[in-house]
Amino acid sequence: MADQEYLALYRKYRPVDFDDVRGRDAIVRTLKNQIISGRIGHSYLFCGTRGTGKTTIARIFARAVNCENQRDGNPCGECPTCRAILADANLNVTELDAASNNSVDDIRAIVEQVEYSPTQGKYRVFIIDEVHMLSNAAFNALLKTLEEPPSYAIFILATTEPNKLPVTILSRCQRYDFGRLSTGIIEGRLREVAQMESLEIEDKAFRYIAGAADGSLRDGLSLLDQCNAFNYGSGLLTYDRTLEILGAVDARVFGDLYRSIHEGDVTKALSVLDEILLQGRELMQFVTDFTWYLRNLMLLKASEQTAGSLDISADNLQEMIKEARMSDMEEIMRCIRVFSALPDLIRYSPNRRILTEMTIIRACRSAMDDGAEGEEMLPLEKIKNRVREMENRVYNNERSIDRLEKEGPGPAAAGAFSGGIRDDRSAAGGGGTPEASPASPAVKQELPPALPEEIKKIVENWSKYASQAPPGSRRIALTRARLSLGDQGQLIIIFDKEYGNPYLYQRRDKDEASRSRVDEDRRELQAFLQNKTGRAIEIEYRVLDRGRRITDNYVDLLSLVDSGMIRMDIETED
């Protein structure tokens, strides 16, 4: 019989008047003043997360406005009206759970009831819980009545998601936001209930239960009820037993795990995880709590003045301050990124432990890599990292090439074109058939970190541009040419010796006017490309030795077009 009469703690100790409500001083004061002054609104909207007192205050308000013996805005709880409402036997107060009664017919039934005046008391109060679950048709049916209800009708709408309500509903209600309750308020209420229930609980256990409630007093009382049931007949409820009941882990274990990650000690970090699992702790809860631990560590690293706002015991606080001082902000934030992504991975995975171990190993290796971003980086971030390395190598190679050219047997004489092709004839060289120099650098070029937009456009459209050249050797040479990028950002056009020589050298030993013709062609090509791209393009001609491939010495930009790499935008950081 006793079991049948038992009530859960959150129901047994639900506030019965405004003075018994905790943490809602502003809302309570406003509602009490309305009741005392008689300026009662016709529609109210109570918004907030679960277990924060929305329905409780709505019921107290319904009793208070109908109470025959109000006491400073509070219901007396003794008059026939108050007793009937408490017993759910008063027809003047109607509650509707919109989560399961969300059709237009359910709302029409409410609207029909509004037409009848109260049989007992002054007001008819309609409490609609989870109102955001109503259908659009139901909202439309409610709208007119909510806008102009009878003087005796009061609507109280409660919701956890006010953003889902139509604006037309929001504009017709007085809105009250029920934020999460502080840990201190929840802990104080838990102590009151424990005292009334004659429960013996450690202070540290109170603090943990209050923190685990996550701002919901109802959740806190439910957790206290759960712990009390587990500890029934065992005397004092200790902190360790509380952790065991709730499947949670002590903050000291989180400290051990973080120090192992900081030191890059994979063996020790995995042993900490193994110990936690052997104790039967819930893996998802462990990951969530450890991420929260890292968050507190990050705030302490940012400023130790934030310690007062953190829900941490004095003993754990000193240890966390030490850990924050030995770490850098990037390391802590890297761990937060890694472990924040883990819950989504393991939520529906049959291999939760494996994924958690992989994450811990990744975090340890990231800590061992001095300044490395770790494997958790997105592919684009890894590409950026590789590009930065390539920039350094290209820069060093270019300096080596410049030094070799300066220290060599002597610079090659200018060729037929002032800014163009190189050859190996000396400045005073005589006649004979000219031979093109392998104008290739000693070290192979690498992919530039980022192609200029104008070069990228030329490369992507080169086939079309080359086909617009005048017929003859010029078009043939340009069509068969390959493209690369010089160290000064110039466009290098590399000709095959078989097709390039007839075009470039056919006038080399003739009069000056004939030789300048090719140079004029180059300037025309520069003007043509500038017209297409909107930017001035410097062009350099080179000829590839017979038997050599372009990839031996150059980055062939045209081949990158075929592979799709040239269209990939790569952002670099300074």
Tab-separated table of C-alpha atoms in Angstrom, residues 296-536:
chain	number	residue	atom	x	y	z
A	296	ASN	CA	36.645	24.848	-17.684
A	297	LEU	CA	40.360	24.406	-18.311
A	298	MET	CA	40.156	26.726	-21.321
A	299	LEU	CA	38.430	29.440	-19.286
A	300	LEU	CA	41.035	29.161	-16.532
A	301	LYS	CA	43.792	29.437	-19.124
A	302	ALA	CA	42.148	32.530	-20.593
A	303	SER	CA	41.884	34.127	-17.156
A	304	GLU	CA	42.177	32.704	-13.672
A	305	GLN	CA	39.662	35.356	-12.611
A	306	THR	CA	36.949	33.148	-14.146
A	307	ALA	CA	37.417	30.604	-11.351
A	308	GLY	CA	34.611	32.173	-9.329
A	309	SER	CA	32.060	31.491	-12.066
A	310	LEU	CA	33.042	27.834	-12.508
A	311	ASP	CA	31.274	25.072	-10.638
A	312	ILE	CA	34.454	23.478	-9.298
A	313	SER	CA	35.356	22.440	-5.764
A	314	ALA	CA	38.317	24.157	-4.094
A	315	ASP	CA	40.517	21.038	-4.265
A	316	ASN	CA	39.850	20.405	-7.943
A	317	LEU	CA	40.235	24.102	-8.744
A	318	GLN	CA	43.847	24.203	-7.567
A	319	GLU	CA	44.720	21.155	-9.663
A	320	MET	CA	43.022	22.609	-12.726
A	321	ILE	CA	44.881	25.904	-12.330
A	322	LYS	CA	48.164	23.954	-12.374
A	323	GLU	CA	47.075	22.099	-15.514
A	324	ALA	CA	46.022	25.348	-17.191
A	325	ARG	CA	49.400	26.936	-16.459
A	326	MET	CA	51.346	24.031	-17.940
A	327	SER	CA	49.267	24.049	-21.159
A	328	ASP	CA	48.893	26.465	-24.030
A	329	MET	CA	45.538	27.634	-25.328
A	330	GLU	CA	45.961	25.997	-28.745
A	331	GLU	CA	46.501	22.595	-27.153
A	332	ILE	CA	43.374	22.876	-25.001
A	333	MET	CA	41.248	24.088	-27.897
A	334	ARG	CA	42.586	21.290	-30.101
A	335	CYS	CA	41.462	18.730	-27.510
A	336	ILE	CA	38.044	20.369	-27.280
A	337	ARG	CA	37.628	20.144	-31.065
A	338	VAL	CA	38.604	16.479	-31.076
A	339	PHE	CA	36.373	15.378	-28.196
A	340	SER	CA	33.415	17.594	-29.159
A	341	ALA	CA	33.077	15.640	-32.400
A	342	LEU	CA	33.225	12.263	-30.645
A	343	PRO	CA	29.629	12.026	-29.278
A	344	ASP	CA	28.152	12.227	-32.784
A	345	LEU	CA	30.493	9.449	-33.912
A	346	ILE	CA	29.780	7.023	-31.089
A	347	ARG	CA	26.070	7.708	-30.600
A	348	TYR	CA	24.960	5.038	-33.068
A	349	SER	CA	28.199	3.115	-33.443
A	350	PRO	CA	28.609	-0.474	-32.213
A	351	ASN	CA	32.339	0.236	-31.730
A	352	ARG	CA	32.196	3.053	-29.212
A	353	ARG	CA	35.300	2.016	-27.360
A	354	ILE	CA	37.399	1.764	-30.520
A	355	LEU	CA	36.367	5.233	-31.671
A	356	THR	CA	37.117	6.674	-28.240
A	357	GLU	CA	40.547	5.031	-28.180
A	358	MET	CA	41.278	6.384	-31.661
A	359	THR	CA	40.361	9.876	-30.493
A	360	ILE	CA	42.604	9.650	-27.429
A	361	ILE	CA	45.543	8.400	-29.516
A	362	ARG	CA	45.001	11.209	-32.019
A	363	ALA	CA	44.960	13.772	-29.207
A	364	CYS	CA	48.174	12.328	-27.741
A	365	ARG	CA	49.969	12.387	-31.091
A	366	SER	CA	48.838	15.941	-31.716
A	367	ALA	CA	50.401	16.908	-28.403
A	368	MET	CA	53.661	15.162	-29.385
A	369	ASP	CA	53.828	17.013	-32.714
A	370	ASP	CA	55.317	20.383	-31.941
A	371	GLY	CA	52.815	22.830	-33.392
A	372	ALA	CA	51.133	20.206	-35.576
A	373	GLU	CA	47.427	20.531	-36.108
A	374	GLY	CA	46.757	16.822	-35.710
A	375	GLU	CA	44.777	14.420	-37.825
A	376	GLU	CA	41.506	15.959	-36.831
A	377	MET	CA	42.055	18.743	-39.356
A	378	LEU	CA	39.772	18.987	-42.307
A	379	PRO	CA	41.296	18.017	-45.668
A	380	LEU	CA	41.509	21.674	-46.725
A	381	GLU	CA	43.480	22.532	-43.603
A	382	LYS	CA	45.899	19.708	-44.304
A	383	ILE	CA	46.307	21.010	-47.846
A	384	LYS	CA	47.114	24.456	-46.483
A	385	ASN	CA	49.759	22.909	-44.263
A	386	ARG	CA	51.333	21.098	-47.208
A	387	VAL	CA	51.229	24.261	-49.313
A	388	ARG	CA	53.120	26.202	-46.657
A	389	GLU	CA	55.824	23.527	-46.680
A	390	MET	CA	55.996	23.660	-50.479
A	391	GLU	CA	56.329	27.448	-50.423
A	392	ASN	CA	59.407	27.150	-48.264
A	393	ARG	CA	60.949	24.499	-50.514
A	394	VAL	CA	60.216	26.480	-53.685
A	395	TYR	CA	61.676	29.629	-52.151
A	396	ASN	CA	64.875	27.818	-51.177
A	397	ASN	CA	65.160	26.174	-54.606
A	398	GLU	CA	64.721	29.494	-56.386
A	399	ARG	CA	67.472	31.056	-54.323
A	400	SER	CA	69.750	28.137	-55.191
A	401	ILE	CA	68.959	28.522	-58.896
A	402	ASP	CA	69.675	32.255	-58.802
A	403	ARG	CA	72.978	31.624	-57.064
A	404	LEU	CA	73.995	28.972	-59.607
A	405	GLU	CA	73.152	31.258	-62.496
A	406	LYS	CA	75.164	34.112	-60.996
A	407	GLU	CA	78.170	31.943	-60.145
A	408	GLY	CA	78.150	29.978	-63.431
A	409	PRO	CA	80.471	30.420	-66.440
A	410	GLY	CA	78.499	33.473	-67.462
A	411	PRO	CA	75.011	34.504	-68.254
A	412	ALA	CA	73.547	33.458	-71.527
A	413	ALA	CA	73.321	36.190	-74.089
A	414	ALA	CA	69.950	37.629	-74.857
A	415	GLY	CA	68.221	35.723	-77.600
A	416	ALA	CA	66.191	36.902	-80.488
A	417	PHE	CA	63.649	38.530	-78.158
A	418	SER	CA	64.395	41.097	-75.495
A	419	GLY	CA	62.341	39.463	-72.755
A	420	GLY	CA	61.872	36.093	-74.277
A	421	ILE	CA	63.725	32.975	-75.258
A	422	ARG	CA	67.166	32.104	-73.949
A	423	ASP	CA	69.910	30.577	-76.100
A	424	ASP	CA	73.554	29.707	-75.577
A	425	ARG	CA	75.088	32.012	-78.180
A	426	SER	CA	77.412	34.537	-76.627
A	427	ALA	CA	76.760	38.226	-77.029
A	428	ALA	CA	79.549	38.389	-79.577
A	429	GLY	CA	78.707	35.084	-81.163
A	430	GLY	CA	78.867	34.775	-84.906
A	431	GLY	CA	76.869	33.040	-87.534
A	432	GLY	CA	75.840	29.495	-87.986
A	433	THR	CA	72.600	27.859	-87.207
A	434	PRO	CA	71.514	28.826	-83.745
A	435	GLU	CA	70.833	26.111	-81.225
A	436	ALA	CA	68.274	26.753	-78.543
A	437	SER	CA	69.492	26.366	-75.017
A	438	PRO	CA	67.683	24.023	-72.660
A	439	ALA	CA	66.178	26.915	-70.793
A	440	SER	CA	65.297	24.579	-67.972
A	441	PRO	CA	66.291	25.248	-64.382
A	442	ALA	CA	68.679	22.851	-62.691
A	443	VAL	CA	66.043	21.963	-60.131
A	444	LYS	CA	62.526	20.972	-61.071
A	445	GLN	CA	59.895	23.555	-60.278
A	446	GLU	CA	57.124	22.675	-57.828
A	447	LEU	CA	53.443	23.562	-57.818
A	448	PRO	CA	53.035	27.206	-56.794
A	449	PRO	CA	51.139	27.732	-53.539
A	450	ALA	CA	48.437	29.675	-55.340
A	451	LEU	CA	48.058	30.485	-59.023
A	452	PRO	CA	47.202	34.092	-59.885
A	453	GLU	CA	43.678	34.352	-61.187
A	454	GLU	CA	44.812	35.671	-64.586
A	455	ILE	CA	47.221	32.738	-65.056
A	456	LYS	CA	44.536	30.316	-63.990
A	457	LYS	CA	42.131	31.727	-66.588
A	458	ILE	CA	44.746	31.536	-69.358
A	459	VAL	CA	45.610	27.931	-68.534
A	460	GLU	CA	41.977	26.864	-68.435
A	461	ASN	CA	41.263	28.493	-71.845
A	462	TRP	CA	44.647	28.007	-73.561
A	463	SER	CA	43.389	25.661	-76.248
A	464	LYS	CA	40.773	28.208	-77.319
A	465	TYR	CA	43.223	31.124	-77.201
A	466	ALA	CA	45.938	29.300	-79.196
A	467	SER	CA	43.485	28.339	-81.927
A	468	GLN	CA	42.802	32.048	-82.537
A	469	ALA	CA	46.410	32.698	-83.632
A	470	PRO	CA	47.051	33.328	-87.364
A	471	PRO	CA	47.436	30.148	-89.420
A	472	GLY	CA	50.908	28.787	-89.979
A	473	SER	CA	53.898	27.970	-87.826
A	474	ARG	CA	52.804	30.401	-85.123
A	475	ARG	CA	49.459	28.680	-84.510
A	476	ILE	CA	51.050	25.228	-84.691
A	477	ALA	CA	53.740	26.175	-82.179
A	478	LEU	CA	51.304	27.787	-79.716
A	479	THR	CA	48.801	24.947	-79.998
A	480	ARG	CA	51.490	22.368	-79.168
A	481	ALA	CA	53.180	24.501	-76.500
A	482	ARG	CA	52.966	23.781	-72.783
A	483	LEU	CA	52.518	26.333	-69.987
A	484	SER	CA	54.281	26.857	-66.681
A	485	LEU	CA	54.750	29.661	-64.147
A	486	GLY	CA	58.011	31.529	-63.576
A	487	ASP	CA	59.466	32.571	-60.254
A	488	GLN	CA	58.461	36.192	-60.920
A	489	GLY	CA	54.900	35.268	-61.805
A	490	GLN	CA	55.483	35.379	-65.561
A	491	LEU	CA	53.783	32.960	-67.927
A	492	ILE	CA	56.343	30.575	-69.416
A	493	ILE	CA	55.403	29.190	-72.844
A	494	ILE	CA	57.487	26.073	-73.497
A	495	PHE	CA	57.808	25.027	-77.128
A	496	ASP	CA	58.611	21.608	-78.464
A	497	LYS	CA	61.938	21.864	-80.328
A	498	GLU	CA	60.463	20.289	-83.454
A	499	TYR	CA	57.672	22.850	-83.785
A	500	GLY	CA	59.087	25.748	-81.821
A	501	ASN	CA	62.349	26.219	-83.730
A	502	PRO	CA	60.742	26.839	-87.145
A	503	TYR	CA	58.614	29.564	-85.600
A	504	LEU	CA	61.166	31.135	-83.264
A	505	TYR	CA	64.406	30.831	-85.261
A	506	GLN	CA	63.401	30.980	-88.903
A	507	ARG	CA	64.338	34.695	-89.016
A	508	ARG	CA	67.247	34.677	-86.558
A	509	ASP	CA	70.007	35.303	-89.130
A	510	LYS	CA	68.069	37.615	-91.385
A	511	ASP	CA	67.666	41.354	-91.169
A	512	GLU	CA	66.585	43.152	-88.016
A	513	ALA	CA	63.051	43.733	-89.297
A	514	SER	CA	62.531	40.019	-89.791
A	515	ARG	CA	63.926	39.171	-86.351
A	516	SER	CA	61.665	41.685	-84.639
A	517	ARG	CA	58.618	40.042	-86.199
A	518	VAL	CA	58.554	37.250	-83.599
A	519	ASP	CA	59.076	39.796	-80.831
A	520	GLU	CA	56.090	41.705	-82.193
A	521	ASP	CA	54.086	38.475	-82.211
A	522	ARG	CA	54.918	38.037	-78.519
A	523	ARG	CA	53.737	41.555	-77.727
A	524	GLU	CA	50.522	40.901	-79.647
A	525	LEU	CA	49.994	37.757	-77.597
A	526	GLN	CA	50.567	39.733	-74.393
A	527	ALA	CA	47.988	42.317	-75.464
A	528	PHE	CA	45.542	39.564	-76.438
A	529	LEU	CA	45.872	37.845	-73.047
A	530	GLN	CA	45.621	41.168	-71.213
A	531	ASN	CA	42.353	41.834	-73.029
A	532	LYS	CA	41.037	38.415	-71.972
A	533	THR	CA	42.107	38.608	-68.311
A	534	GLY	CA	42.078	42.325	-67.597
A	535	ARG	CA	45.663	42.240	-66.332
A	536	ALA	CA	49.092	42.701	-67.917
